[in-house]
XYZ file of C-alpha atoms in Angstrom:
657
model
C 9.564 10.242 -8.839
C 6.956 12.737 -7.644
C 4.975 12.444 -10.873
C 4.647 8.692 -10.596
C 1.278 7.052 -11.285
C -0.979 6.476 -8.287
C -0.520 2.998 -6.794
C -3.385 0.489 -6.879
C -3.409 -2.713 -4.832
C -4.993 -5.715 -6.573
C -5.701 -9.215 -5.250
C -7.050 -11.655 -7.843
C -6.901 -15.394 -7.327
C -7.415 -16.274 -10.999
C -7.105 -13.246 -13.299
C -4.377 -11.142 -11.732
C -2.420 -10.433 -14.903
C -5.449 -9.493 -17.024
C -6.801 -7.053 -14.430
C -3.357 -5.609 -13.709
C -2.880 -4.914 -17.404
C -6.250 -3.121 -17.632
C -5.571 -0.944 -14.577
C -2.038 -0.162 -15.709
C -3.310 0.891 -19.110
C -5.697 3.298 -17.366
C -2.843 4.999 -15.517
C -2.402 3.184 -12.210
C 0.794 1.571 -10.981
C -0.449 -1.828 -9.930
C 0.858 -3.893 -7.045
C -0.787 -7.249 -7.765
C -1.057 -10.488 -5.806
C -2.577 -13.933 -6.372
C -2.497 -15.034 -2.721
C -4.026 -13.448 0.352
C -1.058 -14.283 2.592
C 0.313 -11.096 4.173
C -2.280 -8.989 2.353
C -2.543 -6.337 5.084
C 1.240 -5.819 5.153
C 1.424 -5.685 1.374
C -1.429 -3.162 1.134
C 0.275 -0.884 3.640
C 3.617 -1.244 1.861
C 2.039 -0.333 -1.472
C 0.748 3.044 -0.255
C -2.409 2.548 -2.354
C -5.624 4.415 -1.553
C -7.672 2.020 -3.668
C -7.664 -1.759 -3.179
C -9.376 -4.300 -5.440
C -10.317 -7.806 -4.299
C -11.403 -10.077 -7.156
C -13.741 -12.608 -5.498
C -15.049 -14.083 -8.755
C -15.063 -17.840 -8.431
C -13.575 -17.567 -4.924
C -16.223 -15.770 -2.891
C -15.306 -17.069 0.562
C -11.596 -16.491 0.035
C -12.372 -13.015 -1.286
C -14.564 -12.191 1.716
C -11.791 -13.252 4.094
C -9.352 -10.977 2.243
C -11.785 -8.050 2.391
C -12.157 -8.539 6.152
C -8.365 -8.630 6.526
C -7.815 -5.214 4.901
C -11.101 -3.361 5.412
C -9.955 -1.883 8.731
C -6.842 -0.428 7.107
C -8.876 0.976 4.222
C -11.503 2.523 6.508
C -8.982 3.969 8.952
C -7.089 5.702 6.162
C -9.980 6.978 4.073
C -9.464 4.578 1.173
C -11.791 2.625 -1.125
C -12.195 -1.124 -1.450
C -13.670 -2.469 -4.697
C -14.943 -6.061 -4.748
C -15.458 -7.961 -8.016
C -18.079 -10.723 -7.821
C -19.445 -13.328 -10.188
C -22.924 -13.036 -11.606
C -24.024 -16.038 -9.559
C -22.845 -14.360 -6.329
C -24.818 -11.110 -6.700
C -27.074 -12.346 -3.913
C -24.073 -12.149 -1.579
C -23.517 -8.402 -2.088
C -24.775 -7.773 1.435
C -22.029 -10.019 2.799
C -19.479 -8.190 0.655
C -20.472 -4.804 2.126
C -20.640 -6.255 5.637
C -17.065 -7.475 5.199
C -15.944 -3.908 4.486
C -16.125 -3.263 0.712
C -17.084 0.261 -0.360
C -17.827 -0.571 -4.010
C -18.662 -3.669 -6.051
C -18.788 -4.685 -9.702
C -20.567 -7.838 -10.888
C -19.507 -9.808 -13.958
C -19.970 -9.956 -16.821
C -18.603 -6.421 -17.108
C -16.581 -4.840 -19.874
C -13.097 -3.382 -19.614
C -14.513 0.143 -19.713
C -16.881 -0.572 -16.831
C -14.024 -1.926 -14.726
C -11.839 1.122 -15.345
C -14.731 3.525 -14.734
C -15.577 1.796 -11.445
C -11.933 2.134 -10.403
C -12.155 5.872 -11.054
C -15.336 6.152 -8.989
C -13.579 4.322 -6.152
C -10.575 6.662 -6.404
C -12.802 9.746 -6.268
C -14.581 8.254 -3.247
C -11.199 7.811 -1.537
C -10.265 11.425 -2.276
C -13.526 12.719 -0.806
C -13.411 10.524 2.294
C -9.737 11.041 3.049
C -10.053 14.776 3.574
C -7.317 15.805 5.945
C -6.652 12.260 7.168
C -3.291 10.610 6.825
C -3.933 8.489 3.767
C -2.155 5.185 3.475
C 1.547 5.609 3.011
C 4.185 2.977 3.409
C 6.615 3.362 6.258
C 9.284 3.509 3.571
C 8.888 4.192 -0.138
C 10.898 1.823 -2.291
C 10.899 2.400 -6.016
C 12.830 3.457 -9.095
C 12.339 4.807 -12.579
C 14.405 4.412 -15.747
C 13.922 7.048 -18.436
C 14.649 7.011 -22.143
C 18.214 8.106 -21.438
C 18.815 4.782 -19.604
C 19.410 6.689 -16.364
C 17.860 5.280 -13.184
C 16.379 7.438 -10.413
C 15.876 5.744 -7.028
C 13.730 6.862 -4.106
C 15.653 7.934 -1.020
C 14.591 4.809 0.862
C 15.630 2.391 -1.890
C 18.955 4.149 -2.413
C 19.607 3.836 1.312
C 18.541 0.169 1.425
C 20.851 -0.766 -1.471
C 23.654 1.630 -0.522
C 23.478 3.290 -3.953
C 23.287 6.900 -5.129
C 19.844 8.205 -6.032
C 20.884 8.594 -9.679
C 22.927 6.027 -11.594
C 22.980 4.115 -14.850
C 20.449 1.339 -15.512
C 23.253 -1.199 -15.980
C 24.729 -0.296 -12.603
C 21.337 -0.913 -10.985
C 20.968 -4.243 -12.803
C 24.394 -5.364 -11.555
C 23.066 -5.231 -7.973
C 20.701 -8.116 -8.823
C 21.938 -11.563 -7.776
C 23.559 -13.264 -10.773
C 21.287 -16.318 -10.552
C 18.189 -14.092 -10.686
C 19.209 -11.885 -13.611
C 17.579 -14.071 -16.323
C 14.285 -13.882 -14.414
C 14.524 -10.088 -14.285
C 15.220 -9.888 -18.021
C 12.236 -12.194 -18.704
C 10.012 -9.995 -16.511
C 11.039 -6.876 -18.432
C 10.180 -8.624 -21.694
C 6.767 -9.575 -20.311
C 6.249 -5.969 -19.248
C 7.131 -4.756 -22.745
C 4.504 -7.132 -24.131
C 1.689 -6.588 -21.622
C 2.456 -3.279 -19.891
C 3.066 -4.779 -16.436
C 4.855 -7.668 -14.738
C 6.434 -8.627 -11.433
C 9.577 -10.485 -10.430
C 11.240 -11.579 -7.186
C 15.042 -11.517 -6.882
C 17.857 -11.258 -4.435
C 20.290 -8.402 -3.828
C 23.523 -9.638 -2.210
C 23.851 -8.150 1.244
C 20.380 -6.564 1.196
C 17.892 -9.461 1.069
C 15.135 -10.325 -1.373
C 12.712 -7.993 -3.111
C 9.622 -8.115 -5.327
C 9.508 -5.521 -8.118
C 6.184 -4.512 -9.700
C 7.141 -3.208 -13.138
C 5.117 -0.819 -15.277
C 5.905 0.530 -18.734
C 5.615 4.297 -19.071
C 4.137 6.123 -22.034
C 7.557 7.425 -23.086
C 9.027 3.914 -23.161
C 10.631 4.143 -19.718
C 10.096 1.783 -16.803
C 8.771 2.457 -13.323
C 8.886 0.029 -10.399
C 7.315 -0.177 -6.984
C 9.474 -2.401 -4.789
C 8.480 -4.651 -1.884
C 11.051 -5.963 0.538
C 10.399 -9.573 1.546
C 10.743 -10.188 5.293
C 13.541 -12.586 6.195
C 12.478 -16.176 5.656
C 9.299 -15.329 3.732
C 8.826 -17.234 0.513
C 8.486 -15.409 -2.783
C 5.013 -14.874 -4.194
C 3.912 -17.809 -6.362
C 6.840 -19.962 -5.252
C 6.347 -20.834 -1.599
C 5.220 -24.350 -2.545
C 8.692 -25.083 -3.907
C 10.426 -24.684 -0.544
C 9.604 -28.186 0.668
C 7.237 -31.096 0.203
C 4.022 -30.747 2.183
C 2.802 -33.679 4.259
C -0.337 -34.873 6.065
C 0.329 -32.614 9.065
C 0.566 -29.585 6.784
C -2.707 -30.631 5.154
C -4.549 -30.884 8.492
C -3.272 -27.489 9.596
C -4.191 -25.907 6.265
C -7.717 -27.373 6.357
C -8.207 -26.226 9.955
C -7.191 -22.686 9.050
C -9.537 -22.597 6.079
C -12.485 -24.025 7.985
C -11.977 -21.401 10.702
C -12.860 -18.740 8.111
C -16.096 -20.538 7.217
C -14.895 -21.722 3.817
C -16.314 -25.047 2.556
C -13.627 -27.304 1.096
C -13.276 -30.326 -1.154
C -10.508 -32.904 -0.748
C -9.230 -35.421 -3.295
C -7.041 -38.292 -2.121
C -5.091 -39.923 -4.935
C -3.447 -43.340 -4.684
C -1.103 -44.424 -7.478
C -1.377 -47.948 -8.845
C 1.577 -49.949 -10.197
C 4.034 -47.561 -8.523
C 5.582 -50.381 -6.462
C 6.429 -52.263 -9.659
C 8.168 -49.216 -11.155
C 10.029 -48.564 -7.911
C 11.236 -52.168 -7.741
C 12.302 -52.232 -11.390
C 14.146 -48.902 -11.523
C 15.216 -48.205 -7.941
C 14.339 -45.716 -5.249
C 16.020 -42.724 -6.906
C 13.943 -43.172 -10.055
C 10.864 -43.675 -7.884
C 11.473 -40.396 -6.070
C 11.772 -38.545 -9.382
C 8.562 -40.179 -10.548
C 6.723 -39.028 -7.405
C 7.925 -35.463 -8.036
C 6.563 -35.654 -11.589
C 3.224 -36.948 -10.257
C 3.046 -34.078 -7.759
C 3.708 -31.638 -10.612
C 0.836 -33.009 -12.672
C -1.532 -32.885 -9.678
C -0.471 -29.310 -8.960
C -0.991 -28.325 -12.602
C -4.573 -29.626 -12.500
C -5.283 -27.882 -9.192
C -3.860 -24.500 -10.132
C -5.371 -24.694 -13.596
C -8.900 -24.869 -12.174
C -8.572 -23.222 -8.759
C -5.541 -20.932 -9.025
C -2.999 -20.628 -6.239
C -5.639 -21.589 -3.637
C -5.100 -25.275 -4.508
C -3.142 -27.181 -1.838
C -1.103 -30.303 -2.699
C 0.497 -32.661 -0.176
C 2.063 -36.104 -0.256
C 0.469 -37.925 2.653
C 1.946 -41.429 2.479
C 4.159 -43.455 0.158
C 2.518 -42.968 -3.202
C -0.636 -41.179 -2.024
C -1.369 -37.470 -2.446
C -3.979 -34.942 -1.355
C -5.383 -32.092 -3.439
C -7.532 -29.713 -1.382
C -9.504 -26.878 -2.950
C -12.397 -24.540 -2.233
C -15.673 -26.418 -2.550
C -17.198 -26.000 -6.003
C -18.870 -29.245 -7.021
C -18.635 -28.573 -10.732
C -14.955 -27.619 -10.737
C -14.101 -30.359 -8.226
C -15.615 -33.036 -10.444
C -13.761 -31.556 -13.430
C -10.513 -31.665 -11.463
C -11.065 -35.291 -10.440
C -11.666 -36.295 -14.049
C -8.586 -34.415 -15.234
C -6.474 -36.037 -12.510
C -7.599 -39.467 -13.598
C -6.745 -38.650 -17.207
C -3.376 -36.950 -16.658
C -2.081 -39.631 -14.280
C -2.954 -42.315 -16.835
C -0.527 -40.749 -19.309
C 2.938 -42.385 -19.296
C 5.844 -40.956 -17.292
C 9.473 -41.036 -18.508
C 11.480 -43.200 -16.089
C 15.096 -44.278 -16.478
C 15.130 -44.070 -20.272
C 11.735 -45.738 -20.670
C 8.064 -44.860 -20.328
C 6.173 -46.095 -17.264
C 2.386 -46.348 -17.241
C 0.784 -45.736 -13.863
C -2.844 -45.608 -12.848
C -4.733 -44.057 -9.986
C -7.638 -44.489 -7.614
C -9.239 -41.281 -6.353
C -11.573 -40.541 -3.473
C -13.346 -37.171 -3.276
C -15.391 -35.574 -0.491
C -16.676 -32.127 0.465
C -17.025 -30.603 3.919
C -20.343 -30.805 5.750
C -21.640 -28.493 8.496
C -19.686 -29.054 11.702
C -16.769 -30.797 9.979
C -13.215 -30.481 11.198
C -10.103 -31.536 9.283
C -10.262 -35.092 10.629
C -13.887 -35.568 9.519
C -13.217 -34.339 5.986
C -10.097 -36.483 5.580
C -11.884 -39.514 7.051
C -14.672 -39.299 4.450
C -12.109 -38.727 1.702
C -10.233 -41.851 2.799
C -13.504 -43.811 2.838
C -14.213 -42.709 -0.729
C -10.694 -43.757 -1.741
C -11.123 -47.152 -0.042
C -14.326 -47.634 -2.026
C -12.508 -46.771 -5.258
C -9.711 -49.218 -4.412
C -12.218 -51.995 -3.697
C -14.039 -51.496 -7.001
C -13.255 -53.735 -9.937
C -14.252 -51.045 -12.408
C -14.761 -47.522 -11.050
C -11.473 -45.800 -10.216
C -13.138 -42.631 -8.897
C -15.534 -42.239 -5.951
C -17.079 -38.822 -5.214
C -19.392 -37.660 -2.429
C -20.396 -34.210 -3.687
C -23.560 -32.157 -3.635
C -26.109 -33.306 -6.170
C -26.132 -31.743 -9.609
C -25.451 -32.569 -13.260
C -22.156 -34.162 -14.208
C -19.795 -31.224 -14.911
C -18.845 -32.255 -18.429
C -22.520 -32.845 -19.219
C -23.331 -29.320 -18.018
C -20.469 -27.853 -20.034
C -21.606 -29.800 -23.082
C -24.946 -28.008 -22.871
C -23.214 -24.633 -22.455
C -20.950 -25.293 -25.438
C -23.920 -25.305 -27.810
C -24.175 -21.556 -27.205
C -20.518 -20.694 -26.540
C -19.510 -20.486 -30.201
C -22.505 -18.271 -31.049
C -21.717 -15.967 -28.120
C -18.035 -15.594 -29.062
C -16.924 -17.168 -25.778
C -14.142 -19.122 -27.519
C -10.973 -17.034 -27.615
C -7.528 -17.550 -29.154
C -4.155 -16.694 -27.641
C -0.684 -17.220 -29.086
C 2.394 -18.558 -27.281
C 5.732 -17.494 -28.814
C 8.290 -20.015 -30.080
C 11.914 -18.879 -29.855
C 14.877 -19.998 -31.964
C 17.510 -20.808 -29.343
C 20.561 -19.984 -31.469
C 19.423 -16.442 -32.345
C 17.048 -15.770 -29.418
C 14.496 -14.522 -31.989
C 10.771 -15.226 -31.888
C 10.158 -17.120 -35.105
C 6.745 -18.669 -34.538
C 3.707 -19.040 -32.273
C 1.324 -21.813 -31.310
C -2.373 -20.920 -31.360
C -4.181 -22.018 -28.191
C -7.938 -22.008 -27.639
C -9.619 -21.143 -24.354
C -13.216 -20.839 -23.282
C -14.202 -17.656 -21.423
C -17.047 -19.337 -19.551
C -19.506 -16.899 -17.959
C -19.657 -18.878 -14.707
C -16.370 -20.764 -14.460
C -13.980 -18.228 -15.989
C -11.129 -19.339 -18.269
C -11.242 -23.032 -19.231
C -8.373 -24.577 -21.162
C -8.418 -26.512 -24.399
C -8.499 -29.942 -22.686
C -11.758 -29.122 -20.888
C -13.128 -27.404 -23.975
C -12.618 -30.436 -26.213
C -13.822 -32.865 -23.528
C -17.111 -30.942 -23.445
C -17.211 -30.932 -27.251
C -16.753 -34.707 -27.372
C -19.605 -35.195 -24.887
C -21.831 -32.828 -26.909
C -20.830 -34.442 -30.215
C -19.492 -31.073 -31.338
C -15.832 -32.026 -31.836
C -15.803 -31.421 -35.591
C -17.795 -28.193 -35.324
C -15.522 -26.870 -32.578
C -12.362 -27.747 -34.526
C -13.691 -25.961 -37.608
C -14.677 -22.949 -35.491
C -11.248 -22.679 -33.858
C -9.380 -23.098 -37.137
C -11.453 -20.311 -38.679
C -10.820 -18.004 -35.702
C -7.075 -18.652 -35.709
C -6.633 -18.094 -39.434
C -8.735 -14.914 -39.434
C -6.766 -13.460 -36.519
C -3.379 -14.355 -38.004
C -4.313 -13.018 -41.444
C -4.928 -9.611 -39.818
C -1.549 -9.452 -38.053
C 0.495 -6.252 -38.514
C 3.621 -6.079 -40.671
C 5.850 -6.649 -37.626
C 4.552 -10.248 -37.487
C 4.918 -10.922 -41.198
C 7.802 -13.341 -40.605
C 6.149 -15.304 -37.777
C 5.120 -18.909 -38.389
C 1.719 -20.021 -37.105
C 1.250 -23.462 -35.544
C -2.318 -24.751 -35.611
C -3.546 -27.963 -33.975
C -5.430 -30.606 -35.909
C -7.432 -33.214 -33.961
C -7.638 -36.979 -34.376
C -11.221 -36.544 -35.582
C -9.969 -34.194 -38.319
C -7.507 -36.832 -39.491
C -10.357 -39.324 -39.926
C -12.587 -36.944 -41.948
C -12.882 -37.730 -45.634
C -11.530 -34.883 -47.748
C -10.250 -32.937 -44.749
C -6.984 -31.888 -46.439
C -8.827 -30.199 -49.306
C -11.334 -28.517 -46.974
C -8.578 -27.296 -44.689
C -6.439 -25.866 -47.495
C -9.484 -24.086 -48.942
C -10.099 -22.527 -45.510
C -6.470 -21.389 -45.328
C -6.559 -19.843 -48.793
C -9.878 -18.085 -48.084
C -8.375 -16.486 -44.966
C -5.453 -15.003 -46.875
C -2.833 -16.458 -44.536
C 0.117 -17.894 -46.535
C 0.394 -21.682 -46.570
C 4.183 -21.513 -46.369
C 4.012 -19.890 -42.894
C 1.647 -22.500 -41.486
C 2.653 -25.476 -39.338
C 0.109 -28.221 -38.668
C 0.461 -29.852 -35.236
C -1.031 -33.239 -34.511
C -0.724 -35.096 -31.218
C 0.953 -38.456 -30.847
C -2.244 -40.118 -29.614
C -4.195 -38.676 -32.533
C -1.779 -40.202 -35.017
C -1.681 -43.633 -33.373
C -5.389 -44.200 -33.984
C -4.904 -44.546 -37.769
C -1.304 -44.268 -38.905
C -2.034 -44.819 -42.612
C -4.721 -42.120 -42.723
C -2.460 -39.732 -40.816
C 0.459 -40.329 -43.196
C -1.762 -39.696 -46.223
C -3.278 -36.525 -44.758
C 0.023 -35.056 -43.638
C 1.615 -35.847 -46.972
C -1.057 -33.841 -48.813
C -0.730 -30.883 -46.463
C 3.046 -30.914 -46.679
C 2.987 -31.102 -50.473
C 0.711 -28.050 -50.421
C 3.384 -25.967 -48.669
C 2.555 -26.465 -44.978
C 4.994 -27.870 -42.432
C 4.111 -30.684 -40.039
C 4.870 -31.135 -36.333
C 4.171 -34.017 -33.984
C 2.999 -32.544 -30.689
C 3.387 -33.729 -27.064
C 6.099 -36.240 -27.929
C 6.980 -38.260 -24.838
C 3.423 -38.828 -23.606
C 2.600 -41.835 -25.800
C 4.169 -45.013 -27.082
C 5.843 -43.935 -30.321
C 8.608 -45.918 -31.963
C 11.442 -44.929 -34.261
C 9.755 -46.744 -37.158
C 6.548 -44.840 -36.448
C 8.324 -41.476 -36.747
C 10.164 -42.553 -39.889
C 6.866 -43.408 -41.605
C 5.431 -39.888 -41.365
C 6.297 -36.747 -43.396
C 7.357 -34.550 -40.439
C 9.351 -31.331 -40.071
C 9.275 -30.767 -36.295
C 9.161 -32.857 -33.149
C 7.758 -31.110 -30.073
C 8.956 -32.470 -26.721
C 6.149 -32.578 -24.153
C 6.598 -30.067 -21.328
C 6.804 -32.745 -18.604
C 9.756 -34.324 -20.379
C 11.408 -30.966 -21.116
C 11.083 -29.780 -17.519
C 12.568 -33.003 -16.156
C 15.885 -32.146 -17.818
C 16.948 -30.282 -14.669
C 16.377 -33.428 -12.616
C 18.804 -36.312 -12.628
C 21.496 -37.348 -15.094
C 19.089 -40.052 -16.261
C 16.488 -37.418 -17.141
C 19.037 -35.638 -19.318
C 19.940 -38.908 -21.033
C 16.275 -39.448 -21.969
C 15.892 -35.928 -23.379
C 19.205 -36.150 -25.240
C 18.085 -39.473 -26.729
C 14.862 -37.943 -28.043
C 16.698 -34.958 -29.525
C 19.391 -37.141 -31.137
C 16.712 -39.409 -32.606
C 14.821 -36.445 -34.064
C 17.938 -34.876 -35.562
C 18.969 -38.182 -37.102
C 15.607 -38.145 -38.912
C 16.111 -34.568 -40.108
C 13.556 -33.083 -37.704
C 13.901 -29.780 -35.844
C 13.123 -30.021 -32.126
C 10.845 -27.683 -30.144
C 10.730 -27.976 -26.342
C 7.416 -27.046 -24.695
C 6.855 -25.659 -21.208
C 10.302 -24.108 -20.678
C 10.104 -21.943 -17.565
C 13.657 -21.432 -16.287
C 17.024 -20.396 -17.662
C 18.482 -23.640 -16.291
C 16.065 -25.718 -18.382
C 16.864 -23.668 -21.486
C 20.616 -23.960 -20.942
C 20.495 -27.744 -20.676
C 18.142 -28.102 -23.655
C 20.435 -25.902 -25.726
C 23.451 -27.985 -24.706
C 21.634 -31.131 -25.871
C 20.954 -29.632 -29.317
C 17.333 -28.438 -29.026
C 16.454 -25.933 -31.779
C 13.448 -23.993 -30.449
C 11.531 -23.519 -27.206
C 8.227 -22.142 -26.016
C 7.091 -21.457 -22.474
C 6.768 -18.847 -19.754
C 10.508 -18.126 -19.817
C 9.751 -16.094 -22.935
C 6.086 -15.242 -22.428
C 2.679 -16.541 -21.458
C 0.098 -17.021 -24.248
C -0.717 -13.536 -25.570
C -3.341 -11.682 -27.539
C -2.492 -10.205 -30.942
C -1.517 -6.712 -29.770
C 0.626 -7.971 -26.885
C 2.334 -10.443 -29.221
C 3.198 -7.680 -31.702
C 4.644 -5.510 -28.915
C 6.750 -8.386 -27.601
C 8.184 -9.223 -31.034
C 8.934 -5.567 -31.810
C 10.583 -4.931 -28.420
C 12.589 -8.133 -28.559
C 13.919 -7.390 -32.024
C 14.756 -3.825 -30.983
C 16.652 -5.117 -27.913
C 18.502 -7.753 -29.922
C 19.419 -5.367 -32.745
């Protein structure tokens, strides 16, 4: 493995995968992380001369990470590149004081990022001279060539008690059986994007993290980290146990010690006692787990892995994040909205509510002071007859109002992007379709999802214009797909406002025909809540689109109050199970009964079933056993751009041939 690509260490709290893919494409073998825990050890283990800390949107956390590794970089003649947001350019002095040798401010293009990496690498070469540049105490890695033969480094061969050369299948058989599906999924992601990482066990040897990189000749190369005994896997340490109030106080204290301002949200569920009394403690415990999942999804969606979630009492939770008034207010609004959506409980749907108190740290605060003000805000929200949310944040415009202003220019500046998430036929394991998903590449806030995007559009009275814009983007992109995607169905979302527009079916079909994308490969998705608003109008619209050759899917089933008669009245082809319901299938026997009931109902009506949000092999196995037809989710792939999607489909079909 002497001709292996130079290693690069990358820490990015929000855009790890995108940056890793860029650096890998430029020739580096990337060891990437989303969390700063153990960063010094991981940098040393990687053997990288160049380290990148992406502090965009997380300046204080990025500065702390730079401080943690700058001594190692300086002592070994390396280079440390810091990425900062445009609004943080004034803090460049602090970045250099912390130990960075180079910086790059956004917005910057892909070429600028790669070129800056090369400058940093040349700097490291000049400074290192005759020094001992960073090398891991042991070098763990392997490479698989086109002949399917694996070559291991001496250290890895010794650690696994294997010869240095063996077949790829023999190496794969050393992976713990339970972890093999995750390894296969990681390889598929690597084939699609160029890089990926996966943690797995090796019986008798411990647990490892493998950073995979696709080689130009089609082979695979891996840098391997050995996890210390008892250390949680990257991205999964939150799963080990439920965090409590003591954990929250300790976490806040640690963060405040680094000088980071924080925001805390305390969430109290309403009507939970009634659900607990009606369905029993076991059902109540499952419901609390589902609530925690939704809170975590909001936190990580806006703040990345830096978001901290704890259950502090009964049916109360804490979400603690880095202080950013705009994002914090967005998170509080999203929490209020997502917790108001029904939860499946014991074969029925339970509607909860919430009261939320929000506070930010002030100078001189300790953990107790922050939590005391958060509790006071929550008490105020509980005492209110109307307002369910109380916030004590720094002054400034309401976040959605500010985004509404920005959205006026976002479409003109091409800030709205489209990605595609694959849909897999379970019986054949073939990718047969994709769902188009919109995201906003906001210059200040980074990637914002479709929920935030459409909330801003509603506030700006741009809902119709945004929907038209997204539909045009999706159809134009799909019409330009290569021949390898010629069999792939495209699922496109239609909003409730679209349903209510006079003549929308004719306008939409004209847009489809003008794009050149075939009607017969198009699936129209409409959400349950969108249909409920005007069932007659929805039935008429969907009937016209279906008669024109399109197929129809009802999206997010399980989040509303649909009835069997309601489904029977509409001309549908697919029913899409909401991800919260699909993921609960690995919970209790009752959860599986609910999912099986939905699938049986759909099949009795002649509908194919698509499960959303499938992330584990266990979920897929149970869904398959219950008769689900298709799935989409991170088990197959994250939402992808056009080129990455084409590579994934081609590689998957080649592997399955």
